[in-house]
mmCIF file of N, CA, C and O in Angstrom:
data_model
loop_
_atom_site.group_PDB
_atom_site.id
_atom_site.type_symbol
_atom_site.label_atom_id
_atom_site.label_comp_id
_atom_site.label_asym_id
_atom_site.label_seq_id
_atom_site.Cartn_x
_atom_site.Cartn_y
_atom_site.Cartn_z
ATOM 1 N N MET A 110 -92.996 -3.463 144.902
ATOM 2 C CA MET A 110 -92.151 -2.290 144.724
ATOM 3 C C MET A 110 -92.803 -0.963 144.200
ATOM 4 O O MET A 110 -93.673 -1.131 143.295
ATOM 5 N N ALA A 111 -92.400 0.120 144.793
ATOM 6 C CA ALA A 111 -93.111 1.381 144.412
ATOM 7 C C ALA A 111 -92.073 2.318 143.541
ATOM 8 O O ALA A 111 -90.907 2.291 143.874
ATOM 9 N N VAL A 112 -92.609 2.880 142.558
ATOM 10 C CA VAL A 112 -91.870 3.921 141.774
ATOM 11 C C VAL A 112 -92.458 5.127 141.951
ATOM 12 O O VAL A 112 -93.674 5.411 141.574
ATOM 13 N N VAL A 113 -91.739 6.037 142.500
ATOM 14 C CA VAL A 113 -92.269 7.378 142.799
ATOM 15 C C VAL A 113 -91.541 8.409 141.892
ATOM 16 O O VAL A 113 -90.304 8.664 142.228
ATOM 17 N N ALA A 114 -92.228 9.209 141.218
ATOM 18 C CA ALA A 114 -91.569 10.378 140.387
ATOM 19 C C ALA A 114 -91.126 11.429 141.512
ATOM 20 O O ALA A 114 -91.861 11.743 142.324
ATOM 21 N N LYS A 115 -89.986 11.997 141.316
ATOM 22 C CA LYS A 115 -89.501 13.042 142.335
ATOM 23 C C LYS A 115 -88.678 14.167 141.674
ATOM 24 O O LYS A 115 -88.053 14.059 140.793
ATOM 25 N N SER A 116 -88.752 15.157 142.340
ATOM 26 C CA SER A 116 -87.942 16.320 142.120
ATOM 27 C C SER A 116 -86.738 16.122 143.057
ATOM 28 O O SER A 116 -86.814 16.251 144.211
ATOM 29 N N LEU A 117 -85.613 15.451 142.522
ATOM 30 C CA LEU A 117 -84.600 15.035 143.323
ATOM 31 C C LEU A 117 -83.707 16.264 143.700
ATOM 32 O O LEU A 117 -83.125 16.187 144.909
ATOM 33 N N GLN A 118 -83.499 17.300 142.984
ATOM 34 C CA GLN A 118 -83.021 18.505 143.500
ATOM 35 C C GLN A 118 -83.803 19.672 142.867
ATOM 36 O O GLN A 118 -83.744 19.938 141.634
ATOM 37 N N PRO A 119 -84.756 20.137 143.754
ATOM 38 C CA PRO A 119 -85.827 21.304 143.125
ATOM 39 C C PRO A 119 -85.179 22.494 142.700
ATOM 40 O O PRO A 119 -85.668 23.279 141.823
ATOM 41 N N GLY A 120 -83.848 22.784 143.067
ATOM 42 C CA GLY A 120 -83.090 24.017 142.601
ATOM 43 C C GLY A 120 -82.231 24.400 143.680
ATOM 44 O O GLY A 120 -82.496 24.715 144.809
ATOM 45 N N THR A 121 -80.975 24.606 143.328
ATOM 46 C CA THR A 121 -79.862 25.181 144.041
ATOM 47 C C THR A 121 -78.919 25.868 143.323
ATOM 48 O O THR A 121 -78.740 25.551 142.202
ATOM 49 N N THR A 122 -78.281 26.876 144.053
ATOM 50 C CA THR A 122 -77.163 27.533 143.381
ATOM 51 C C THR A 122 -75.887 27.114 143.763
ATOM 52 O O THR A 122 -75.666 26.960 144.956
ATOM 53 N N LEU A 123 -75.107 26.707 142.743
ATOM 54 C CA LEU A 123 -73.843 26.195 142.928
ATOM 55 C C LEU A 123 -72.825 27.213 143.359
ATOM 56 O O LEU A 123 -72.974 28.420 143.004
ATOM 57 N N THR A 124 -71.629 26.781 144.009
ATOM 58 C CA THR A 124 -70.594 27.713 144.326
ATOM 59 C C THR A 124 -69.359 27.251 143.655
ATOM 60 O O THR A 124 -69.433 26.249 142.946
ATOM 61 N N ALA A 125 -68.313 27.972 143.785
ATOM 62 C CA ALA A 125 -67.106 27.570 143.099
ATOM 63 C C ALA A 125 -66.420 26.260 143.550
ATOM 64 O O ALA A 125 -65.653 25.686 142.935
ATOM 65 N N SER A 126 -66.799 25.935 144.764
ATOM 66 C CA SER A 126 -66.212 24.680 145.486
ATOM 67 C C SER A 126 -67.295 23.524 145.244
ATOM 68 O O SER A 126 -68.494 23.753 145.360
ATOM 69 N N SER A 127 -66.730 22.341 145.066
ATOM 70 C CA SER A 127 -67.624 21.152 144.821
ATOM 71 C C SER A 127 -68.451 20.894 146.122
ATOM 72 O O SER A 127 -67.915 20.929 147.291
ATOM 73 N N ALA A 128 -69.725 20.662 145.937
ATOM 74 C CA ALA A 128 -70.626 20.369 147.077
ATOM 75 C C ALA A 128 -71.673 19.394 146.617
ATOM 76 O O ALA A 128 -72.015 19.376 145.560
ATOM 77 N N SER A 129 -72.258 18.805 147.644
ATOM 78 C CA SER A 129 -73.360 17.750 147.383
ATOM 79 C C SER A 129 -74.565 18.575 146.846
ATOM 80 O O SER A 129 -75.106 19.482 147.262
ATOM 81 N N VAL A 130 -75.066 17.990 145.744
ATOM 82 C CA VAL A 130 -76.356 18.389 145.196
ATOM 83 C C VAL A 130 -77.533 17.337 145.290
ATOM 84 O O VAL A 130 -78.688 17.731 145.192
ATOM 85 N N LEU A 131 -77.091 16.138 145.539
ATOM 86 C CA LEU A 131 -78.073 15.074 145.811
ATOM 87 C C LEU A 131 -77.394 13.904 146.385
ATOM 88 O O LEU A 131 -76.288 13.492 146.090
ATOM 89 N N THR A 132 -77.904 13.425 147.452
ATOM 90 C CA THR A 132 -77.575 12.161 148.291
ATOM 91 C C THR A 132 -78.661 11.248 148.079
ATOM 92 O O THR A 132 -79.828 11.535 148.593
ATOM 93 N N ALA A 133 -78.435 10.026 147.572
ATOM 94 C CA ALA A 133 -79.388 8.959 147.366
ATOM 95 C C ALA A 133 -79.788 8.348 148.746
ATOM 96 O O ALA A 133 -78.999 8.118 149.520
ATOM 97 N N GLY A 134 -81.111 8.071 148.888
ATOM 98 C CA GLY A 134 -81.607 7.501 150.054
ATOM 99 C C GLY A 134 -81.660 6.030 150.054
ATOM 100 O O GLY A 134 -81.206 5.436 149.081
ATOM 101 N N ALA A 135 -82.454 5.358 150.883
ATOM 102 C CA ALA A 135 -82.743 4.074 150.838
ATOM 103 C C ALA A 135 -83.340 3.638 149.460
ATOM 104 O O ALA A 135 -84.095 4.406 149.024
ATOM 105 N N GLY A 136 -83.067 2.504 149.116
ATOM 106 C CA GLY A 136 -83.589 2.017 147.826
ATOM 107 C C GLY A 136 -82.765 2.439 146.677
ATOM 108 O O GLY A 136 -81.527 2.746 146.815
ATOM 109 N N THR A 137 -83.269 2.557 145.552
ATOM 110 C CA THR A 137 -82.588 2.947 144.278
ATOM 111 C C THR A 137 -83.167 4.320 143.807
ATOM 112 O O THR A 137 -84.375 4.515 143.760
ATOM 113 N N THR A 138 -82.373 5.131 143.524
ATOM 114 C CA THR A 138 -82.841 6.492 142.806
ATOM 115 C C THR A 138 -82.237 6.596 141.480
ATOM 116 O O THR A 138 -81.035 6.280 141.202
ATOM 117 N N VAL A 139 -83.058 7.030 140.527
ATOM 118 C CA VAL A 139 -82.742 7.180 139.149
ATOM 119 C C VAL A 139 -82.795 8.648 138.721
ATOM 120 O O VAL A 139 -83.962 9.156 138.869
ATOM 121 N N VAL A 140 -81.754 9.225 138.260
ATOM 122 C CA VAL A 140 -81.794 10.473 137.667
ATOM 123 C C VAL A 140 -82.294 10.515 136.280
ATOM 124 O O VAL A 140 -81.659 9.740 135.460
ATOM 125 N N THR A 141 -83.390 10.992 135.731
ATOM 126 C CA THR A 141 -83.794 10.950 134.475
ATOM 127 C C THR A 141 -83.391 12.146 133.620
ATOM 128 O O THR A 141 -83.048 11.955 132.528
ATOM 129 N N ASN A 142 -83.292 13.269 134.351
ATOM 130 C CA ASN A 142 -82.741 14.471 133.597
ATOM 131 C C ASN A 142 -82.371 15.545 134.609
ATOM 132 O O ASN A 142 -82.796 15.571 135.771
ATOM 133 N N GLY A 143 -81.568 16.581 134.082
ATOM 134 C CA GLY A 143 -81.149 17.621 134.872
ATOM 135 C C GLY A 143 -80.848 18.746 133.929
ATOM 136 O O GLY A 143 -80.716 18.610 132.690
ATOM 137 N N VAL A 144 -80.603 19.875 134.648
ATOM 138 C CA VAL A 144 -80.368 21.074 133.951
ATOM 139 C C VAL A 144 -79.568 21.886 134.721
ATOM 140 O O VAL A 144 -79.655 22.092 136.007
ATOM 141 N N LEU A 145 -78.495 22.562 134.151
ATOM 142 C CA LEU A 145 -77.841 23.706 134.757
ATOM 143 C C LEU A 145 -78.044 25.024 134.011
ATOM 144 O O LEU A 145 -78.030 25.027 132.673
ATOM 145 N N SER A 146 -78.479 26.077 134.676
ATOM 146 C CA SER A 146 -78.581 27.249 133.872
ATOM 147 C C SER A 146 -77.762 28.314 134.410
ATOM 148 O O SER A 146 -77.295 28.338 135.629
ATOM 149 N N ASN A 147 -77.369 29.218 133.570
ATOM 150 C CA ASN A 147 -76.403 30.286 133.893
ATOM 151 C C ASN A 147 -77.093 31.635 133.902
ATOM 152 O O ASN A 147 -77.155 32.309 132.834
ATOM 153 N N PRO A 148 -77.479 32.176 134.845
ATOM 154 C CA PRO A 148 -78.277 33.418 135.058
ATOM 155 C C PRO A 148 -77.250 34.687 135.106
ATOM 156 O O PRO A 148 -77.789 35.807 135.065
ATOM 157 N N THR A 149 -75.962 34.317 135.043
ATOM 158 C CA THR A 149 -74.943 35.423 135.318
ATOM 159 C C THR A 149 -74.703 36.149 133.874
ATOM 160 O O THR A 149 -75.243 35.648 132.959
ATOM 161 N N THR A 150 -73.863 37.077 133.975
ATOM 162 C CA THR A 150 -73.427 37.844 132.757
ATOM 163 C C THR A 150 -72.000 37.295 132.049
ATOM 164 O O THR A 150 -71.607 37.975 131.100
ATOM 165 N N VAL A 151 -71.620 36.217 132.605
ATOM 166 C CA VAL A 151 -70.247 35.851 132.165
ATOM 167 C C VAL A 151 -70.317 34.166 132.054
ATOM 168 O O VAL A 151 -71.178 33.610 132.668
ATOM 169 N N ALA A 152 -69.607 33.604 131.190
ATOM 170 C CA ALA A 152 -69.429 32.219 131.115
ATOM 171 C C ALA A 152 -68.954 31.716 132.356
ATOM 172 O O ALA A 152 -67.966 32.268 133.003
ATOM 173 N N VAL A 153 -69.462 30.489 132.717
ATOM 174 C CA VAL A 153 -69.107 29.843 133.955
ATOM 175 C C VAL A 153 -68.684 28.266 133.655
ATOM 176 O O VAL A 153 -69.538 27.708 133.170
ATOM 177 N N SER A 154 -67.636 27.870 134.157
ATOM 178 C CA SER A 154 -67.232 26.482 134.083
ATOM 179 C C SER A 154 -67.778 25.648 135.328
ATOM 180 O O SER A 154 -67.906 26.244 136.363
ATOM 181 N N PHE A 155 -68.186 24.375 134.939
ATOM 182 C CA PHE A 155 -68.673 23.608 136.076
ATOM 183 C C PHE A 155 -68.182 22.083 135.915
ATOM 184 O O PHE A 155 -67.613 21.808 134.885
ATOM 185 N N THR A 156 -68.199 21.538 137.108
ATOM 186 C CA THR A 156 -67.818 19.929 137.094
ATOM 187 C C THR A 156 -68.911 19.277 137.908
ATOM 188 O O THR A 156 -69.364 19.859 138.825
ATOM 189 N N ILE A 157 -69.020 18.168 137.452
ATOM 190 C CA ILE A 157 -70.000 17.162 138.199
ATOM 191 C C ILE A 157 -69.224 15.890 138.462
ATOM 192 O O ILE A 157 -68.602 15.350 137.499
ATOM 193 N N GLN A 158 -69.307 15.456 139.760
ATOM 194 C CA GLN A 158 -68.689 14.182 140.157
ATOM 195 C C GLN A 158 -69.737 13.323 140.852
ATOM 196 O O GLN A 158 -70.891 13.828 141.210
ATOM 197 N N ILE A 159 -69.446 12.022 140.723
ATOM 198 C CA ILE A 159 -70.215 11.057 141.530
ATOM 199 C C ILE A 159 -69.337 10.361 142.639
ATOM 200 O O ILE A 159 -68.112 10.116 142.340
ATOM 201 N N GLN A 160 -69.950 10.292 143.836
ATOM 202 C CA GLN A 160 -69.176 9.537 144.864
ATOM 203 C C GLN A 160 -69.888 8.485 145.247
ATOM 204 O O GLN A 160 -71.060 8.644 146.035
ATOM 205 N N ARG A 161 -69.604 7.194 144.909
ATOM 206 C CA ARG A 161 -70.325 6.001 145.317
ATOM 207 C C ARG A 161 -70.122 5.827 146.777
ATOM 208 O O ARG A 161 -69.039 6.185 147.360
ATOM 209 N N SER A 162 -71.157 5.301 147.503
ATOM 210 C CA SER A 162 -71.017 5.060 148.913
ATOM 211 C C SER A 162 -69.767 4.545 149.451
ATOM 212 O O SER A 162 -69.417 3.378 149.011
ATOM 213 N N GLY A 163 -68.961 5.192 150.215
ATOM 214 C CA GLY A 163 -67.639 4.821 150.730
ATOM 215 C C GLY A 163 -66.519 4.851 149.785
ATOM 216 O O GLY A 163 -65.424 4.464 150.093
ATOM 217 N N GLY A 164 -66.726 5.422 148.492
ATOM 218 C CA GLY A 164 -65.784 5.475 147.452
ATOM 219 C C GLY A 164 -65.184 6.988 147.215
ATOM 220 O O GLY A 164 -65.580 7.820 148.005
ATOM 221 N N ALA A 165 -64.327 7.073 146.385
ATOM 222 C CA ALA A 165 -63.812 8.346 145.970
ATOM 223 C C ALA A 165 -64.663 9.035 144.921
ATOM 224 O O ALA A 165 -65.311 8.433 144.245
ATOM 225 N N ALA A 166 -64.600 10.438 145.030
ATOM 226 C CA ALA A 166 -65.393 11.115 143.936
ATOM 227 C C ALA A 166 -64.724 10.859 142.528
ATOM 228 O O ALA A 166 -63.480 10.999 142.412
ATOM 229 N N LEU A 167 -65.530 10.754 141.535
ATOM 230 C CA LEU A 167 -65.051 10.462 140.151
ATOM 231 C C LEU A 167 -65.744 11.553 139.215
ATOM 232 O O LEU A 167 -66.955 11.782 139.454
ATOM 233 N N ASP A 168 -65.032 11.925 138.226
ATOM 234 C CA ASP A 168 -65.565 12.979 137.438
ATOM 235 C C ASP A 168 -66.532 12.349 136.519
ATOM 236 O O ASP A 168 -66.343 11.438 135.739
ATOM 237 N N LEU A 169 -67.745 12.926 136.275
ATOM 238 C CA LEU A 169 -68.828 12.563 135.357
ATOM 239 C C LEU A 169 -68.588 13.558 134.233
ATOM 240 O O LEU A 169 -68.720 13.229 133.050
ATOM 241 N N VAL A 170 -68.471 14.892 134.594
ATOM 242 C CA VAL A 170 -68.332 16.060 133.662
ATOM 243 C C VAL A 170 -67.127 16.655 134.306
ATOM 244 O O VAL A 170 -67.100 17.515 135.262
ATOM 245 N N PRO A 171 -65.893 16.373 133.725
ATOM 246 C CA PRO A 171 -64.623 16.884 134.298
ATOM 247 C C PRO A 171 -64.544 18.498 134.204
ATOM 248 O O PRO A 171 -64.295 19.008 135.185
ATOM 249 N N SER A 172 -65.030 19.096 133.078
ATOM 250 C CA SER A 172 -65.061 20.592 132.974
ATOM 251 C C SER A 172 -65.748 20.880 131.790
ATOM 252 O O SER A 172 -65.413 20.427 130.737
ATOM 253 N N ARG A 173 -66.710 21.856 131.927
ATOM 254 C CA ARG A 173 -67.467 22.357 130.762
ATOM 255 C C ARG A 173 -67.976 23.759 131.197
ATOM 256 O O ARG A 173 -68.219 24.003 132.181
ATOM 257 N N SER A 174 -68.142 24.429 130.008
ATOM 258 C CA SER A 174 -68.491 25.929 130.230
ATOM 259 C C SER A 174 -69.908 26.180 129.729
ATOM 260 O O SER A 174 -70.342 25.605 128.760
ATOM 261 N N ILE A 175 -70.754 26.997 130.504
ATOM 262 C CA ILE A 175 -72.033 27.477 130.004
ATOM 263 C C ILE A 175 -71.992 29.011 129.823
ATOM 264 O O ILE A 175 -71.533 29.638 130.750
ATOM 265 N N GLN A 176 -72.225 29.438 128.637
ATOM 266 C CA GLN A 176 -72.197 30.872 128.307
ATOM 267 C C GLN A 176 -73.351 31.596 129.111
ATOM 268 O O GLN A 176 -74.336 30.919 129.691
ATOM 269 N N ALA A 177 -73.130 32.935 129.322
ATOM 270 C CA ALA A 177 -74.011 33.692 129.993
ATOM 271 C C ALA A 177 -75.582 33.514 129.565
ATOM 272 O O ALA A 177 -75.589 33.479 128.183
ATOM 273 N N ASN A 178 -76.364 33.381 130.440
ATOM 274 C CA ASN A 178 -77.780 33.169 130.001
ATOM 275 C C ASN A 178 -78.027 31.880 129.306
ATOM 276 O O ASN A 178 -79.028 31.660 128.613
ATOM 277 N N GLY A 179 -77.116 30.884 129.391
ATOM 278 C CA GLY A 179 -77.226 29.540 128.679
ATOM 279 C C GLY A 179 -77.618 28.459 129.537
ATOM 280 O O GLY A 179 -77.815 28.704 130.838
ATOM 281 N N THR A 180 -77.861 27.485 129.001
ATOM 282 C CA THR A 180 -78.177 26.032 129.799
ATOM 283 C C THR A 180 -77.295 24.906 129.274
ATOM 284 O O THR A 180 -76.840 25.023 128.179
ATOM 285 N N ASP A 181 -77.412 23.879 130.102
ATOM 286 C CA ASP A 181 -76.722 22.600 129.726
ATOM 287 C C ASP A 181 -77.689 21.489 130.347
ATOM 288 O O ASP A 181 -78.139 21.547 131.354
ATOM 289 N N LEU A 182 -78.196 20.704 129.400
ATOM 290 C CA LEU A 182 -79.139 19.502 129.732
ATOM 291 C C LEU A 182 -78.538 18.373 130.461
ATOM 292 O O LEU A 182 -79.190 17.378 130.680
ATOM 293 N N LEU A 183 -77.136 18.250 130.574
ATOM 294 C CA LEU A 183 -76.540 17.248 131.260
ATOM 295 C C LEU A 183 -76.859 15.858 130.760
ATOM 296 O O LEU A 183 -77.339 15.099 131.585
ATOM 297 N N PRO A 184 -76.579 15.525 129.562
ATOM 298 C CA PRO A 184 -76.814 14.219 129.082
ATOM 299 C C PRO A 184 -76.154 13.068 129.843
ATOM 300 O O PRO A 184 -76.714 12.070 129.878
ATOM 301 N N GLU A 185 -75.028 13.361 130.496
ATOM 302 C CA GLU A 185 -74.358 12.390 131.292
ATOM 303 C C GLU A 185 -75.071 11.832 132.405
ATOM 304 O O GLU A 185 -74.864 10.767 132.962
ATOM 305 N N LEU A 186 -76.128 12.509 132.905
ATOM 306 C CA LEU A 186 -76.787 12.140 134.067
ATOM 307 C C LEU A 186 -78.058 11.373 133.748
ATOM 308 O O LEU A 186 -78.830 10.808 134.510
ATOM 309 N N SER A 187 -78.480 11.336 132.349
ATOM 310 C CA SER A 187 -79.725 10.768 132.003
ATOM 311 C C SER A 187 -79.612 9.237 132.253
ATOM 312 O O SER A 187 -78.695 8.452 131.835
ATOM 313 N N SER A 188 -80.601 8.661 133.071
ATOM 314 C CA SER A 188 -80.766 7.308 133.494
ATOM 315 C C SER A 188 -79.584 6.805 134.472
ATOM 316 O O SER A 188 -79.248 5.639 134.437
ATOM 317 N N LEU A 189 -78.932 7.848 135.074
ATOM 318 C CA LEU A 189 -77.917 7.476 136.177
ATOM 319 C C LEU A 189 -78.631 6.834 137.474
ATOM 320 O O LEU A 189 -79.428 7.304 137.968
ATOM 321 N N VAL A 190 -78.118 5.632 137.660
ATOM 322 C CA VAL A 190 -78.636 4.912 138.871
ATOM 323 C C VAL A 190 -77.741 5.068 140.041
ATOM 324 O O VAL A 190 -76.549 4.985 140.087
ATOM 325 N N LEU A 191 -78.387 5.518 141.130
ATOM 326 C CA LEU A 191 -77.729 5.763 142.572
ATOM 327 C C LEU A 191 -78.315 4.765 143.548
ATOM 328 O O LEU A 191 -79.550 4.564 143.508
ATOM 329 N N THR A 192 -77.573 4.313 144.355
ATOM 330 C CA THR A 192 -77.937 3.631 145.483
ATOM 331 C C THR A 192 -77.622 4.317 146.861
ATOM 332 O O THR A 192 -76.998 5.343 146.827
ATOM 333 N N ASN A 193 -78.217 3.777 147.876
ATOM 334 C CA ASN A 193 -78.219 4.455 149.168
ATOM 335 C C ASN A 193 -76.762 4.844 149.501
ATOM 336 O O ASN A 193 -75.726 4.227 149.661
ATOM 337 N N GLY A 194 -76.660 6.221 149.844
ATOM 338 C CA GLY A 194 -75.420 6.781 150.218
ATOM 339 C C GLY A 194 -74.583 7.355 149.029
ATOM 340 O O GLY A 194 -73.600 8.080 149.372
ATOM 341 N N ASP A 195 -74.939 7.175 147.820
ATOM 342 C CA ASP A 195 -74.247 7.684 146.787
ATOM 343 C C ASP A 195 -74.381 9.239 146.559
ATOM 344 O O ASP A 195 -75.680 9.653 146.954
ATOM 345 N N VAL A 196 -73.568 10.047 146.146
ATOM 346 C CA VAL A 196 -73.623 11.408 146.195
ATOM 347 C C VAL A 196 -73.242 12.135 144.915
ATOM 348 O O VAL A 196 -72.242 11.621 144.299
ATOM 349 N N LEU A 197 -74.077 13.039 144.430
ATOM 350 C CA LEU A 197 -73.580 13.738 143.134
ATOM 351 C C LEU A 197 -73.056 15.052 143.756
ATOM 352 O O LEU A 197 -73.722 15.697 144.572
ATOM 353 N N LEU A 198 -71.945 15.533 143.270
ATOM 354 C CA LEU A 198 -71.151 16.768 143.775
ATOM 355 C C LEU A 198 -71.111 17.602 142.478
ATOM 356 O O LEU A 198 -70.936 17.095 141.427
ATOM 357 N N ALA A 199 -71.234 18.927 142.649
ATOM 358 C CA ALA A 199 -71.142 19.845 141.567
ATOM 359 C C ALA A 199 -70.658 21.112 142.013
ATOM 360 O O ALA A 199 -70.589 21.523 143.185
ATOM 361 N N SER A 200 -69.964 21.721 141.103
ATOM 362 C CA SER A 200 -69.428 23.225 141.235
ATOM 363 C C SER A 200 -69.618 24.008 140.153
ATOM 364 O O SER A 200 -69.559 23.502 139.041
ATOM 365 N N GLY A 201 -69.718 25.297 140.242
ATOM 366 C CA GLY A 201 -69.916 26.214 139.172
ATOM 367 C C GLY A 201 -70.631 27.511 139.632
ATOM 368 O O GLY A 201 -71.835 27.524 139.763
ATOM 369 N N ALA A 202 -69.679 28.431 139.922
ATOM 370 C CA ALA A 202 -70.137 29.584 140.837
ATOM 371 C C ALA A 202 -71.396 30.349 140.100
ATOM 372 O O ALA A 202 -71.226 30.824 138.962
ATOM 373 N N GLY A 203 -72.438 30.280 140.840
ATOM 374 C CA GLY A 203 -73.699 31.106 140.371
ATOM 375 C C GLY A 203 -74.600 30.173 139.421
ATOM 376 O O GLY A 203 -75.650 30.719 139.093
ATOM 377 N N LEU A 204 -74.328 28.999 139.061
ATOM 378 C CA LEU A 204 -75.056 28.211 138.215
ATOM 379 C C LEU A 204 -76.290 27.624 139.106
ATOM 380 O O LEU A 204 -76.196 27.374 140.193
ATOM 381 N N VAL A 205 -77.407 27.581 138.436
ATOM 382 C CA VAL A 205 -78.636 26.904 139.116
ATOM 383 C C VAL A 205 -78.749 25.559 138.745
ATOM 384 O O VAL A 205 -78.718 25.239 137.448
ATOM 385 N N CYS A 206 -78.827 24.490 139.524
ATOM 386 C CA CYS A 206 -79.072 23.027 139.271
ATOM 387 C C CYS A 206 -80.357 22.605 139.629
ATOM 388 O O CYS A 206 -80.830 22.846 140.784
ATOM 389 N N VAL A 207 -81.085 21.838 138.791
ATOM 390 C CA VAL A 207 -82.231 21.063 138.953
ATOM 391 C C VAL A 207 -82.201 19.711 138.487
ATOM 392 O O VAL A 207 -81.633 19.542 137.423
ATOM 393 N N LEU A 208 -82.631 18.719 139.316
ATOM 394 C CA LEU A 208 -82.583 17.279 138.904
ATOM 395 C C LEU A 208 -83.893 16.663 138.998
ATOM 396 O O LEU A 208 -84.518 16.945 140.093
ATOM 397 N N ASN A 209 -84.365 15.764 138.181
ATOM 398 C CA ASN A 209 -85.555 15.118 138.183
ATOM 399 C C ASN A 209 -85.289 13.675 138.132
ATOM 400 O O ASN A 209 -84.403 13.331 137.535
ATOM 401 N N GLY A 210 -86.193 12.839 138.624
ATOM 402 C CA GLY A 210 -86.048 11.438 138.388
ATOM 403 C C GLY A 210 -87.077 10.630 139.162
ATOM 404 O O GLY A 210 -88.221 10.995 139.404
ATOM 405 N N TYR A 211 -86.694 9.511 139.639
ATOM 406 C CA TYR A 211 -87.654 8.666 140.404
ATOM 407 C C TYR A 211 -86.907 7.738 141.476
ATOM 408 O O TYR A 211 -85.652 7.699 141.230
ATOM 409 N N ALA A 212 -87.642 7.383 142.401
ATOM 410 C CA ALA A 212 -87.131 6.503 143.468
ATOM 411 C C ALA A 212 -87.777 5.158 143.493
ATOM 412 O O ALA A 212 -89.046 5.173 143.238
ATOM 413 N N LEU A 213 -87.158 4.037 143.648
ATOM 414 C CA LEU A 213 -87.661 2.781 143.795
ATOM 415 C C LEU A 213 -87.628 2.310 145.153
ATOM 416 O O LEU A 213 -86.449 2.401 145.764
ATOM 417 N N SER A 214 -88.588 1.761 145.778
ATOM 418 C CA SER A 214 -88.381 1.300 147.088
ATOM 419 C C SER A 214 -89.281 0.112 147.267
ATOM 420 O O SER A 214 -90.035 -0.410 146.389
#
C-alpha cells in the first residue's frame, strides 16, 4: 500500500451554486485539512456537502459565514475519509477553497 501526500484541491473559486470541489478516485482519499478564504469586501455564507458514491448530498457544514478578508479552517473536514466516487460539494460566491490530504492505493 502506498500513501501519497497530495494537494487534493490546489485552489478554486466557489460560486453561489453548489459544485464539486473534489471527487475521490480509486483507492481511499483522506482530507487532512482545508481552508476557505474570503478575498471579497463583504461577508459570504458557504455550505459544504458530501455525496457518497451513488447517494444523496448531505450537509457537512449547512451554512456558515466568513467575514471580508477572513478565513475558515474547516475543522469538519479534518480526517474525512472518501472512497472511489465520493464527491465534496461547496458553494460560497467568491470564496477560495484549498484542500490537502493523502491518497492510499
